[in-house]
Short mmCIF file of N, CA and C in Angstrom, two decimals:
data_model
loop_
_atom_site.label_atom_id
_atom_site.label_comp_id
_atom_site.label_asym_id
_atom_site.label_seq_id
_atom_site.Cartn_x
_atom_site.Cartn_y
_atom_site.Cartn_z
N ASP A 20 0.83 -1.19 0.00
CA ASP A 20 0.00 0.00 0.00
C ASP A 20 0.87 1.25 0.00
N GLU A 21 0.26 2.43 0.02
CA GLU A 21 1.00 3.68 -0.03
C GLU A 21 1.98 3.80 1.14
N ARG A 22 1.65 3.19 2.28
CA ARG A 22 2.51 3.30 3.46
C ARG A 22 3.63 2.26 3.44
N GLY A 23 3.53 1.27 2.58
CA GLY A 23 4.55 0.23 2.50
C GLY A 23 4.56 -0.66 3.73
N GLU A 24 3.39 -0.84 4.33
CA GLU A 24 3.32 -1.64 5.54
C GLU A 24 3.44 -3.12 5.22
N HIS A 25 4.11 -3.84 6.09
CA HIS A 25 4.24 -5.28 5.96
C HIS A 25 2.89 -5.91 6.25
N ALA A 26 2.66 -7.08 5.77
CA ALA A 26 1.38 -7.77 5.94
C ALA A 26 1.52 -8.94 6.90
N PRO A 27 1.67 -8.70 8.23
CA PRO A 27 1.85 -9.81 9.16
C PRO A 27 0.65 -10.74 9.23
N TRP A 28 -0.55 -10.25 8.91
CA TRP A 28 -1.75 -11.08 8.93
C TRP A 28 -1.72 -12.11 7.82
N ALA A 29 -0.85 -11.95 6.85
CA ALA A 29 -0.82 -12.86 5.71
C ALA A 29 -0.39 -14.27 6.08
N SER A 30 0.34 -14.42 7.17
CA SER A 30 0.89 -15.73 7.50
C SER A 30 -0.19 -16.78 7.73
N GLY A 31 -1.41 -16.38 8.05
CA GLY A 31 -2.47 -17.35 8.30
C GLY A 31 -3.01 -17.99 7.04
N TRP A 32 -2.84 -17.38 5.89
CA TRP A 32 -3.43 -17.95 4.68
C TRP A 32 -2.46 -18.12 3.53
N VAL A 33 -1.29 -17.63 3.66
CA VAL A 33 -0.33 -17.77 2.57
C VAL A 33 0.39 -19.09 2.73
N GLU A 34 0.41 -19.86 1.67
CA GLU A 34 1.11 -21.13 1.71
C GLU A 34 2.59 -20.87 1.99
N LYS A 35 3.26 -21.82 2.57
CA LYS A 35 4.66 -21.66 2.93
C LYS A 35 5.54 -21.31 1.73
N ALA A 36 5.13 -21.69 0.53
CA ALA A 36 5.93 -21.43 -0.66
C ALA A 36 5.78 -19.98 -1.15
N ARG A 37 4.90 -19.22 -0.56
CA ARG A 37 4.67 -17.85 -1.00
C ARG A 37 5.44 -16.88 -0.12
N ILE A 38 5.99 -15.88 -0.76
CA ILE A 38 6.75 -14.85 -0.05
C ILE A 38 6.08 -13.52 -0.35
N TRP A 39 5.83 -12.71 0.67
CA TRP A 39 5.19 -11.42 0.50
C TRP A 39 6.19 -10.31 0.78
N ILE A 40 6.19 -9.31 -0.08
CA ILE A 40 7.08 -8.17 0.06
C ILE A 40 6.22 -6.92 -0.04
N ALA A 41 6.30 -6.04 0.95
CA ALA A 41 5.57 -4.78 0.90
C ALA A 41 6.53 -3.67 0.48
N ALA A 42 6.02 -2.73 -0.31
CA ALA A 42 6.88 -1.64 -0.79
C ALA A 42 6.09 -0.35 -0.88
N LYS A 43 6.73 0.74 -0.52
CA LYS A 43 6.13 2.05 -0.72
C LYS A 43 6.20 2.36 -2.21
N THR A 44 5.18 3.04 -2.71
CA THR A 44 5.10 3.26 -4.15
C THR A 44 6.27 4.07 -4.70
N PHE A 45 6.84 4.98 -3.93
CA PHE A 45 7.94 5.76 -4.50
C PHE A 45 9.23 4.95 -4.64
N PHE A 46 9.26 3.72 -4.12
CA PHE A 46 10.41 2.84 -4.29
C PHE A 46 10.23 1.86 -5.46
N LEU A 47 9.13 1.94 -6.16
CA LEU A 47 8.86 0.97 -7.22
C LEU A 47 9.82 1.15 -8.40
N PRO A 48 10.17 0.06 -9.05
CA PRO A 48 11.12 0.13 -10.16
C PRO A 48 10.52 0.76 -11.42
N GLU A 49 11.38 1.26 -12.26
CA GLU A 49 10.96 1.78 -13.56
C GLU A 49 11.36 0.82 -14.68
N ASP A 50 11.61 -0.41 -14.30
CA ASP A 50 11.99 -1.47 -15.23
C ASP A 50 11.23 -2.72 -14.78
N HIS A 51 10.75 -3.51 -15.71
CA HIS A 51 9.93 -4.68 -15.36
C HIS A 51 10.75 -5.82 -14.74
N ARG A 52 12.05 -5.83 -14.93
CA ARG A 52 12.85 -6.98 -14.49
C ARG A 52 12.80 -7.25 -12.99
N PRO A 53 12.74 -6.26 -12.11
CA PRO A 53 12.62 -6.60 -10.68
C PRO A 53 11.34 -7.36 -10.32
N TYR A 54 10.32 -7.26 -11.14
CA TYR A 54 9.07 -8.00 -10.90
C TYR A 54 9.16 -9.45 -11.40
N ALA A 55 10.20 -9.77 -12.14
CA ALA A 55 10.29 -11.04 -12.84
C ALA A 55 10.12 -12.27 -11.94
N CYS A 56 10.52 -12.19 -10.70
CA CYS A 56 10.41 -13.36 -9.83
C CYS A 56 9.05 -13.45 -9.15
N ALA A 57 8.17 -12.48 -9.38
CA ALA A 57 6.85 -12.49 -8.73
C ALA A 57 5.83 -13.18 -9.61
N GLN A 58 4.97 -13.92 -8.98
CA GLN A 58 3.84 -14.52 -9.69
C GLN A 58 2.71 -13.50 -9.77
N ALA A 59 2.59 -12.65 -8.75
CA ALA A 59 1.53 -11.65 -8.73
C ALA A 59 2.00 -10.43 -7.94
N VAL A 60 1.47 -9.28 -8.32
CA VAL A 60 1.69 -8.04 -7.60
C VAL A 60 0.31 -7.55 -7.18
N PHE A 61 0.15 -7.21 -5.90
CA PHE A 61 -1.11 -6.72 -5.37
C PHE A 61 -0.94 -5.23 -5.05
N VAL A 62 -1.84 -4.41 -5.59
CA VAL A 62 -1.74 -2.96 -5.42
C VAL A 62 -2.96 -2.49 -4.63
N GLY A 63 -2.71 -1.89 -3.48
CA GLY A 63 -3.77 -1.33 -2.66
C GLY A 63 -4.21 0.01 -3.19
N PRO A 64 -5.12 0.67 -2.47
CA PRO A 64 -5.59 1.98 -2.93
C PRO A 64 -4.40 2.92 -3.17
N THR A 65 -4.32 3.45 -4.38
CA THR A 65 -3.20 4.30 -4.75
C THR A 65 -3.64 5.25 -5.85
N ASP A 66 -2.92 6.32 -6.00
CA ASP A 66 -3.15 7.29 -7.07
C ASP A 66 -2.13 6.99 -8.17
N LEU A 67 -2.54 6.23 -9.17
CA LEU A 67 -1.61 5.84 -10.23
C LEU A 67 -1.07 7.03 -11.01
N SER A 68 -1.80 8.15 -11.01
CA SER A 68 -1.30 9.32 -11.73
C SER A 68 -0.08 9.92 -11.04
N ARG A 69 0.17 9.56 -9.78
CA ARG A 69 1.34 10.07 -9.06
C ARG A 69 2.57 9.18 -9.23
N TRP A 70 2.37 8.00 -9.79
CA TRP A 70 3.50 7.14 -10.12
C TRP A 70 4.22 7.76 -11.31
N THR A 71 5.47 7.50 -11.44
CA THR A 71 6.18 8.00 -12.63
C THR A 71 5.73 7.19 -13.84
N PRO A 72 5.84 7.77 -15.04
CA PRO A 72 5.50 6.99 -16.23
C PRO A 72 6.31 5.69 -16.30
N GLY A 73 7.55 5.71 -15.86
CA GLY A 73 8.38 4.50 -15.87
C GLY A 73 7.86 3.44 -14.93
N GLN A 74 7.37 3.84 -13.75
CA GLN A 74 6.81 2.87 -12.80
C GLN A 74 5.55 2.22 -13.36
N ARG A 75 4.68 3.03 -13.97
CA ARG A 75 3.45 2.48 -14.56
C ARG A 75 3.79 1.55 -15.72
N ARG A 76 4.74 1.95 -16.55
CA ARG A 76 5.14 1.13 -17.70
C ARG A 76 5.76 -0.19 -17.25
N ALA A 77 6.60 -0.13 -16.21
CA ALA A 77 7.26 -1.36 -15.73
C ALA A 77 6.23 -2.38 -15.25
N LEU A 78 5.22 -1.92 -14.50
CA LEU A 78 4.20 -2.85 -14.03
C LEU A 78 3.37 -3.40 -15.19
N LEU A 79 3.07 -2.55 -16.16
CA LEU A 79 2.32 -3.01 -17.32
C LEU A 79 3.15 -3.96 -18.18
N ASP A 80 4.43 -3.69 -18.33
CA ASP A 80 5.31 -4.61 -19.06
C ASP A 80 5.36 -5.97 -18.37
N PHE A 81 5.38 -5.97 -17.03
CA PHE A 81 5.35 -7.21 -16.26
C PHE A 81 4.12 -8.03 -16.64
N VAL A 82 2.96 -7.36 -16.75
CA VAL A 82 1.73 -8.06 -17.14
C VAL A 82 1.83 -8.56 -18.57
N ARG A 83 2.29 -7.72 -19.46
CA ARG A 83 2.37 -8.10 -20.87
C ARG A 83 3.33 -9.27 -21.11
N LEU A 84 4.24 -9.47 -20.17
CA LEU A 84 5.18 -10.58 -20.27
C LEU A 84 4.69 -11.83 -19.53
N GLY A 85 3.46 -11.77 -19.00
CA GLY A 85 2.87 -12.95 -18.37
C GLY A 85 2.65 -12.85 -16.88
N GLY A 86 2.90 -11.70 -16.29
CA GLY A 86 2.67 -11.53 -14.85
C GLY A 86 1.22 -11.19 -14.55
N ALA A 87 0.90 -11.07 -13.28
CA ALA A 87 -0.46 -10.73 -12.86
C ALA A 87 -0.41 -9.59 -11.85
N VAL A 88 -1.30 -8.62 -12.03
CA VAL A 88 -1.43 -7.49 -11.10
C VAL A 88 -2.89 -7.44 -10.66
N PHE A 89 -3.10 -7.46 -9.35
CA PHE A 89 -4.45 -7.37 -8.79
C PHE A 89 -4.54 -6.15 -7.89
N PHE A 90 -5.52 -5.32 -8.16
CA PHE A 90 -5.80 -4.15 -7.34
C PHE A 90 -6.83 -4.55 -6.30
N HIS A 91 -6.79 -3.90 -5.14
CA HIS A 91 -7.84 -4.11 -4.14
C HIS A 91 -8.15 -2.77 -3.51
N GLY A 92 -9.37 -2.64 -3.02
CA GLY A 92 -9.83 -1.36 -2.50
C GLY A 92 -10.43 -0.54 -3.64
N PRO A 93 -10.86 0.67 -3.32
CA PRO A 93 -11.50 1.49 -4.35
C PRO A 93 -10.50 1.91 -5.43
N ILE A 94 -10.98 1.98 -6.65
CA ILE A 94 -10.18 2.50 -7.75
C ILE A 94 -10.62 3.94 -7.97
N ASP A 95 -9.71 4.87 -7.80
CA ASP A 95 -10.00 6.30 -7.93
C ASP A 95 -10.02 6.68 -9.41
N ARG A 96 -11.23 6.85 -9.94
CA ARG A 96 -11.39 7.16 -11.36
C ARG A 96 -10.66 8.45 -11.75
N ALA A 97 -10.68 9.46 -10.89
CA ALA A 97 -10.02 10.73 -11.20
C ALA A 97 -8.51 10.53 -11.37
N SER A 98 -7.90 9.69 -10.54
CA SER A 98 -6.46 9.48 -10.64
C SER A 98 -6.08 8.70 -11.89
N LEU A 99 -7.02 7.93 -12.43
CA LEU A 99 -6.73 7.16 -13.64
C LEU A 99 -6.62 8.06 -14.87
N LYS A 100 -7.18 9.27 -14.81
CA LYS A 100 -7.12 10.19 -15.95
C LYS A 100 -5.67 10.49 -16.33
N GLY A 101 -4.76 10.49 -15.38
CA GLY A 101 -3.37 10.77 -15.67
C GLY A 101 -2.48 9.53 -15.61
N ALA A 102 -3.10 8.34 -15.74
CA ALA A 102 -2.35 7.10 -15.55
C ALA A 102 -2.10 6.35 -16.85
N GLY A 103 -2.18 7.03 -17.98
CA GLY A 103 -1.87 6.39 -19.26
C GLY A 103 -2.78 5.21 -19.56
N GLU A 104 -2.18 4.12 -20.04
CA GLU A 104 -2.94 2.93 -20.45
C GLU A 104 -3.73 2.29 -19.32
N TRP A 105 -3.33 2.54 -18.09
CA TRP A 105 -4.04 1.94 -16.95
C TRP A 105 -5.49 2.41 -16.90
N GLU A 106 -5.77 3.62 -17.40
CA GLU A 106 -7.15 4.10 -17.39
C GLU A 106 -8.07 3.15 -18.17
N GLU A 107 -7.65 2.74 -19.34
CA GLU A 107 -8.45 1.82 -20.15
C GLU A 107 -8.46 0.41 -19.56
N LEU A 108 -7.32 -0.05 -19.07
CA LEU A 108 -7.23 -1.41 -18.54
C LEU A 108 -8.04 -1.61 -17.26
N LEU A 109 -8.22 -0.54 -16.50
CA LEU A 109 -8.99 -0.63 -15.25
C LEU A 109 -10.41 -0.09 -15.41
N ALA A 110 -10.84 0.13 -16.65
CA ALA A 110 -12.21 0.58 -16.89
C ALA A 110 -13.18 -0.50 -16.41
N THR A 111 -14.30 -0.06 -15.87
CA THR A 111 -15.27 -1.01 -15.33
C THR A 111 -16.61 -0.92 -16.03
N ARG A 112 -17.30 -2.07 -16.06
CA ARG A 112 -18.69 -2.10 -16.52
C ARG A 112 -19.58 -1.53 -15.44
N SER A 113 -19.20 -1.83 -14.19
CA SER A 113 -19.98 -1.34 -13.06
C SER A 113 -19.12 -1.33 -11.81
N SER A 114 -19.51 -0.49 -10.87
CA SER A 114 -18.86 -0.41 -9.56
C SER A 114 -19.97 -0.40 -8.52
N SER A 115 -19.77 -1.13 -7.44
CA SER A 115 -20.76 -1.15 -6.38
C SER A 115 -20.10 -1.51 -5.06
N ARG A 116 -20.86 -1.37 -4.01
CA ARG A 116 -20.39 -1.74 -2.68
C ARG A 116 -21.41 -2.70 -2.08
N ALA A 117 -20.90 -3.62 -1.28
CA ALA A 117 -21.76 -4.57 -0.60
C ALA A 117 -21.14 -4.86 0.76
N VAL A 118 -21.93 -5.31 1.69
CA VAL A 118 -21.43 -5.69 3.01
C VAL A 118 -21.81 -7.14 3.26
N ARG A 119 -20.83 -7.94 3.63
CA ARG A 119 -21.05 -9.34 3.98
C ARG A 119 -20.26 -9.63 5.24
N ASP A 120 -20.93 -10.20 6.21
CA ASP A 120 -20.29 -10.57 7.48
C ASP A 120 -19.54 -9.39 8.10
N GLY A 121 -20.09 -8.19 7.96
CA GLY A 121 -19.49 -7.00 8.55
C GLY A 121 -18.33 -6.40 7.76
N ALA A 122 -17.97 -7.01 6.64
CA ALA A 122 -16.86 -6.51 5.83
C ALA A 122 -17.41 -5.81 4.59
N GLU A 123 -16.89 -4.62 4.31
CA GLU A 123 -17.31 -3.90 3.11
C GLU A 123 -16.56 -4.45 1.90
N LEU A 124 -17.32 -4.71 0.84
CA LEU A 124 -16.74 -5.18 -0.41
C LEU A 124 -16.89 -4.07 -1.45
N ILE A 125 -15.84 -3.79 -2.16
CA ILE A 125 -15.86 -2.80 -3.23
C ILE A 125 -15.73 -3.57 -4.52
N VAL A 126 -16.82 -3.68 -5.24
CA VAL A 126 -16.88 -4.51 -6.44
C VAL A 126 -16.61 -3.65 -7.66
N GLU A 127 -15.54 -3.94 -8.36
CA GLU A 127 -15.17 -3.26 -9.60
C GLU A 127 -15.20 -4.34 -10.69
N ASP A 128 -16.27 -4.36 -11.47
CA ASP A 128 -16.43 -5.36 -12.53
C ASP A 128 -15.71 -4.84 -13.77
N LEU A 129 -14.52 -5.35 -14.03
CA LEU A 129 -13.68 -4.84 -15.12
C LEU A 129 -14.28 -5.14 -16.49
N GLU A 130 -14.21 -4.14 -17.38
CA GLU A 130 -14.61 -4.37 -18.76
C GLU A 130 -13.70 -5.45 -19.33
N GLU A 131 -14.24 -6.26 -20.20
CA GLU A 131 -13.50 -7.36 -20.82
C GLU A 131 -12.98 -8.36 -19.78
N GLY A 132 -13.53 -8.30 -18.59
CA GLY A 132 -13.10 -9.21 -17.54
C GLY A 132 -14.14 -10.26 -17.25
N GLU A 133 -13.77 -11.19 -16.40
CA GLU A 133 -14.71 -12.21 -15.95
C GLU A 133 -14.54 -12.39 -14.45
N SER A 134 -15.57 -12.85 -13.80
CA SER A 134 -15.52 -13.09 -12.36
C SER A 134 -14.94 -14.46 -12.11
N LEU A 135 -13.92 -14.52 -11.25
CA LEU A 135 -13.25 -15.78 -10.97
C LEU A 135 -13.75 -16.45 -9.70
N ALA A 136 -14.32 -15.68 -8.79
CA ALA A 136 -14.86 -16.24 -7.54
C ALA A 136 -16.02 -15.36 -7.10
N TRP A 137 -17.02 -15.98 -6.52
CA TRP A 137 -18.23 -15.28 -6.09
C TRP A 137 -18.49 -15.52 -4.61
N LEU A 138 -19.07 -14.53 -3.97
CA LEU A 138 -19.57 -14.68 -2.61
C LEU A 138 -21.06 -14.93 -2.73
N ASP A 139 -21.54 -16.00 -2.14
CA ASP A 139 -22.94 -16.39 -2.27
C ASP A 139 -23.88 -15.29 -1.81
N ALA A 140 -25.08 -15.32 -2.37
CA ALA A 140 -26.13 -14.38 -1.98
C ALA A 140 -26.48 -14.59 -0.51
N ALA A 141 -26.87 -13.50 0.15
CA ALA A 141 -27.23 -13.59 1.56
C ALA A 141 -28.29 -12.55 1.89
N ASP A 142 -29.22 -12.91 2.74
CA ASP A 142 -30.26 -11.99 3.22
C ASP A 142 -30.94 -11.24 2.08
N GLY A 143 -31.27 -11.93 1.02
CA GLY A 143 -31.95 -11.30 -0.11
C GLY A 143 -31.04 -10.48 -1.01
N SER A 144 -29.77 -10.40 -0.69
CA SER A 144 -28.83 -9.67 -1.54
C SER A 144 -28.29 -10.60 -2.62
N PRO A 145 -27.93 -10.04 -3.78
CA PRO A 145 -27.42 -10.90 -4.86
C PRO A 145 -26.00 -11.40 -4.55
N ALA A 146 -25.59 -12.42 -5.27
CA ALA A 146 -24.21 -12.90 -5.16
C ALA A 146 -23.28 -11.77 -5.59
N VAL A 147 -22.08 -11.74 -5.02
CA VAL A 147 -21.13 -10.67 -5.28
C VAL A 147 -19.84 -11.27 -5.84
N PRO A 148 -19.35 -10.73 -6.98
CA PRO A 148 -18.08 -11.23 -7.50
C PRO A 148 -16.93 -10.77 -6.59
N LEU A 149 -16.09 -11.71 -6.18
CA LEU A 149 -14.96 -11.37 -5.31
C LEU A 149 -13.71 -11.04 -6.11
N ILE A 150 -13.58 -11.63 -7.29
CA ILE A 150 -12.41 -11.36 -8.13
C ILE A 150 -12.90 -11.14 -9.55
N SER A 151 -12.54 -9.99 -10.12
CA SER A 151 -12.79 -9.72 -11.52
C SER A 151 -11.43 -9.63 -12.19
N ALA A 152 -11.25 -10.31 -13.31
CA ALA A 152 -9.94 -10.32 -13.96
C ALA A 152 -10.09 -10.30 -15.48
N ARG A 153 -9.09 -9.74 -16.13
CA ARG A 153 -9.04 -9.71 -17.59
C ARG A 153 -7.65 -10.05 -18.06
N ALA A 154 -7.57 -10.65 -19.23
CA ALA A 154 -6.28 -10.99 -19.82
C ALA A 154 -5.71 -9.78 -20.53
N VAL A 155 -4.41 -9.61 -20.41
CA VAL A 155 -3.66 -8.61 -21.16
C VAL A 155 -2.46 -9.36 -21.72
N GLY A 156 -2.56 -9.75 -22.98
CA GLY A 156 -1.53 -10.63 -23.54
C GLY A 156 -1.54 -11.92 -22.72
N PRO A 157 -0.37 -12.42 -22.37
CA PRO A 157 -0.33 -13.64 -21.56
C PRO A 157 -0.54 -13.38 -20.06
N GLY A 158 -0.66 -12.12 -19.67
CA GLY A 158 -0.79 -11.77 -18.26
C GLY A 158 -2.22 -11.48 -17.85
N THR A 159 -2.38 -11.07 -16.59
CA THR A 159 -3.70 -10.84 -16.00
C THR A 159 -3.69 -9.56 -15.19
N ILE A 160 -4.77 -8.78 -15.35
CA ILE A 160 -5.03 -7.63 -14.49
C ILE A 160 -6.37 -7.89 -13.84
N GLY A 161 -6.46 -7.67 -12.53
CA GLY A 161 -7.72 -7.94 -11.85
C GLY A 161 -7.97 -7.03 -10.68
N HIS A 162 -9.12 -7.24 -10.07
CA HIS A 162 -9.52 -6.48 -8.88
C HIS A 162 -10.12 -7.44 -7.86
N LEU A 163 -9.66 -7.34 -6.62
CA LEU A 163 -10.24 -8.09 -5.50
C LEU A 163 -11.28 -7.20 -4.85
N SER A 164 -12.46 -7.71 -4.60
CA SER A 164 -13.53 -6.91 -4.01
C SER A 164 -13.29 -6.58 -2.55
N SER A 165 -12.47 -7.36 -1.89
CA SER A 165 -12.19 -7.09 -0.48
C SER A 165 -10.70 -6.80 -0.31
N SER A 166 -10.36 -6.28 0.84
CA SER A 166 -8.95 -6.05 1.12
C SER A 166 -8.22 -7.38 1.25
N LEU A 167 -6.91 -7.34 1.15
CA LEU A 167 -6.15 -8.58 1.34
C LEU A 167 -6.40 -9.15 2.72
N LYS A 168 -6.49 -8.29 3.70
CA LYS A 168 -6.70 -8.76 5.08
C LYS A 168 -8.06 -9.45 5.21
N ALA A 169 -9.11 -8.83 4.68
CA ALA A 169 -10.44 -9.44 4.77
C ALA A 169 -10.52 -10.73 3.96
N SER A 170 -9.79 -10.80 2.87
CA SER A 170 -9.81 -12.00 2.03
C SER A 170 -9.10 -13.17 2.69
N SER A 171 -8.29 -12.88 3.70
CA SER A 171 -7.52 -13.94 4.34
C SER A 171 -8.40 -15.02 4.96
N ALA A 172 -9.64 -14.66 5.30
CA ALA A 172 -10.54 -15.63 5.91
C ALA A 172 -11.26 -16.48 4.87
N ARG A 173 -11.00 -16.26 3.61
CA ARG A 173 -11.72 -16.96 2.56
C ARG A 173 -10.74 -17.75 1.69
N PRO A 174 -10.42 -18.97 2.09
CA PRO A 174 -9.48 -19.77 1.30
C PRO A 174 -9.96 -20.04 -0.12
N ASP A 175 -11.30 -20.04 -0.35
CA ASP A 175 -11.81 -20.26 -1.70
C ASP A 175 -11.40 -19.14 -2.64
N VAL A 176 -11.29 -17.92 -2.11
CA VAL A 176 -10.85 -16.79 -2.92
C VAL A 176 -9.42 -17.03 -3.39
N TRP A 177 -8.58 -17.45 -2.47
CA TRP A 177 -7.17 -17.64 -2.82
C TRP A 177 -6.96 -18.84 -3.73
N SER A 178 -7.76 -19.86 -3.55
CA SER A 178 -7.67 -21.01 -4.46
C SER A 178 -8.01 -20.58 -5.89
N ALA A 179 -9.09 -19.80 -6.04
CA ALA A 179 -9.49 -19.32 -7.36
C ALA A 179 -8.45 -18.36 -7.93
N LEU A 180 -7.92 -17.51 -7.07
CA LEU A 180 -6.93 -16.54 -7.52
C LEU A 180 -5.66 -17.22 -8.01
N TRP A 181 -5.08 -18.10 -7.19
CA TRP A 181 -3.84 -18.75 -7.58
C TRP A 181 -4.03 -19.64 -8.80
N ALA A 182 -5.21 -20.24 -8.95
CA ALA A 182 -5.47 -21.07 -10.12
C ALA A 182 -5.51 -20.25 -11.40
N ALA A 183 -5.91 -18.98 -11.30
CA ALA A 183 -6.03 -18.12 -12.47
C ALA A 183 -4.72 -17.45 -12.85
N LEU A 184 -3.74 -17.50 -11.98
CA LEU A 184 -2.49 -16.80 -12.24
C LEU A 184 -1.61 -17.54 -13.23
N PRO A 185 -0.88 -16.78 -14.02
CA PRO A 185 0.10 -17.43 -14.89
C PRO A 185 1.19 -18.08 -14.04
N GLY A 186 1.85 -19.08 -14.54
CA GLY A 186 2.91 -19.76 -13.80
C GLY A 186 4.14 -18.90 -13.59
N SER A 187 4.94 -19.26 -12.62
CA SER A 187 6.17 -18.54 -12.34
C SER A 187 7.18 -19.52 -11.76
N ARG A 188 8.44 -19.30 -12.05
CA ARG A 188 9.49 -20.13 -11.45
C ARG A 188 9.61 -19.86 -9.96
N TYR A 189 9.25 -18.66 -9.53
CA TYR A 189 9.40 -18.25 -8.13
C TYR A 189 8.06 -17.80 -7.58
N PRO A 190 7.24 -18.70 -7.04
CA PRO A 190 5.92 -18.29 -6.57
C PRO A 190 6.02 -17.33 -5.39
N SER A 191 5.53 -16.13 -5.58
CA SER A 191 5.56 -15.13 -4.53
C SER A 191 4.52 -14.07 -4.84
N GLY A 192 4.32 -13.19 -3.89
CA GLY A 192 3.42 -12.06 -4.10
C GLY A 192 4.10 -10.81 -3.61
N ILE A 193 3.82 -9.71 -4.28
CA ILE A 193 4.33 -8.41 -3.87
C ILE A 193 3.13 -7.54 -3.59
N SER A 194 3.07 -6.93 -2.42
CA SER A 194 1.96 -6.09 -2.04
C SER A 194 2.41 -4.63 -2.07
N LEU A 195 1.73 -3.81 -2.86
CA LEU A 195 2.08 -2.39 -2.98
C LEU A 195 1.02 -1.54 -2.33
#
């Protein structure tokens, strides 16, 4: 996330083979090669227009080369206006909010995307997509409807997520 906080809560749901690295956005590389060992990069609420063009390009190149980037939390439409190609890639068919088990879900249904995991309907409310993802070349861009912390209680989300990810020699995750 923007603060670069470590994710100590991750140890309860991350398989032993997964390594998580937290980074402040101003430390992000302007070259895709540092992402090469990651299977996925998770980006929390951020203003992509404040990233340098090189940082945005490096993350997009990572996807175009077969990596996966998943955003979580609200996507700030205003900040996407200055974020180059990310504006189109993160365009949504719809955006909504839902509450399940006391946790707020921010649903961003990506254009040209598909839902990979759903939260069942409850109390007369419709089912809610937990993961929306779209292909970009051999890679994947997606959105998690809940925060990484809230998703930790849902192993089905992580099973669906890891199954949808492109392969990597070094299974790990990077949280931004």
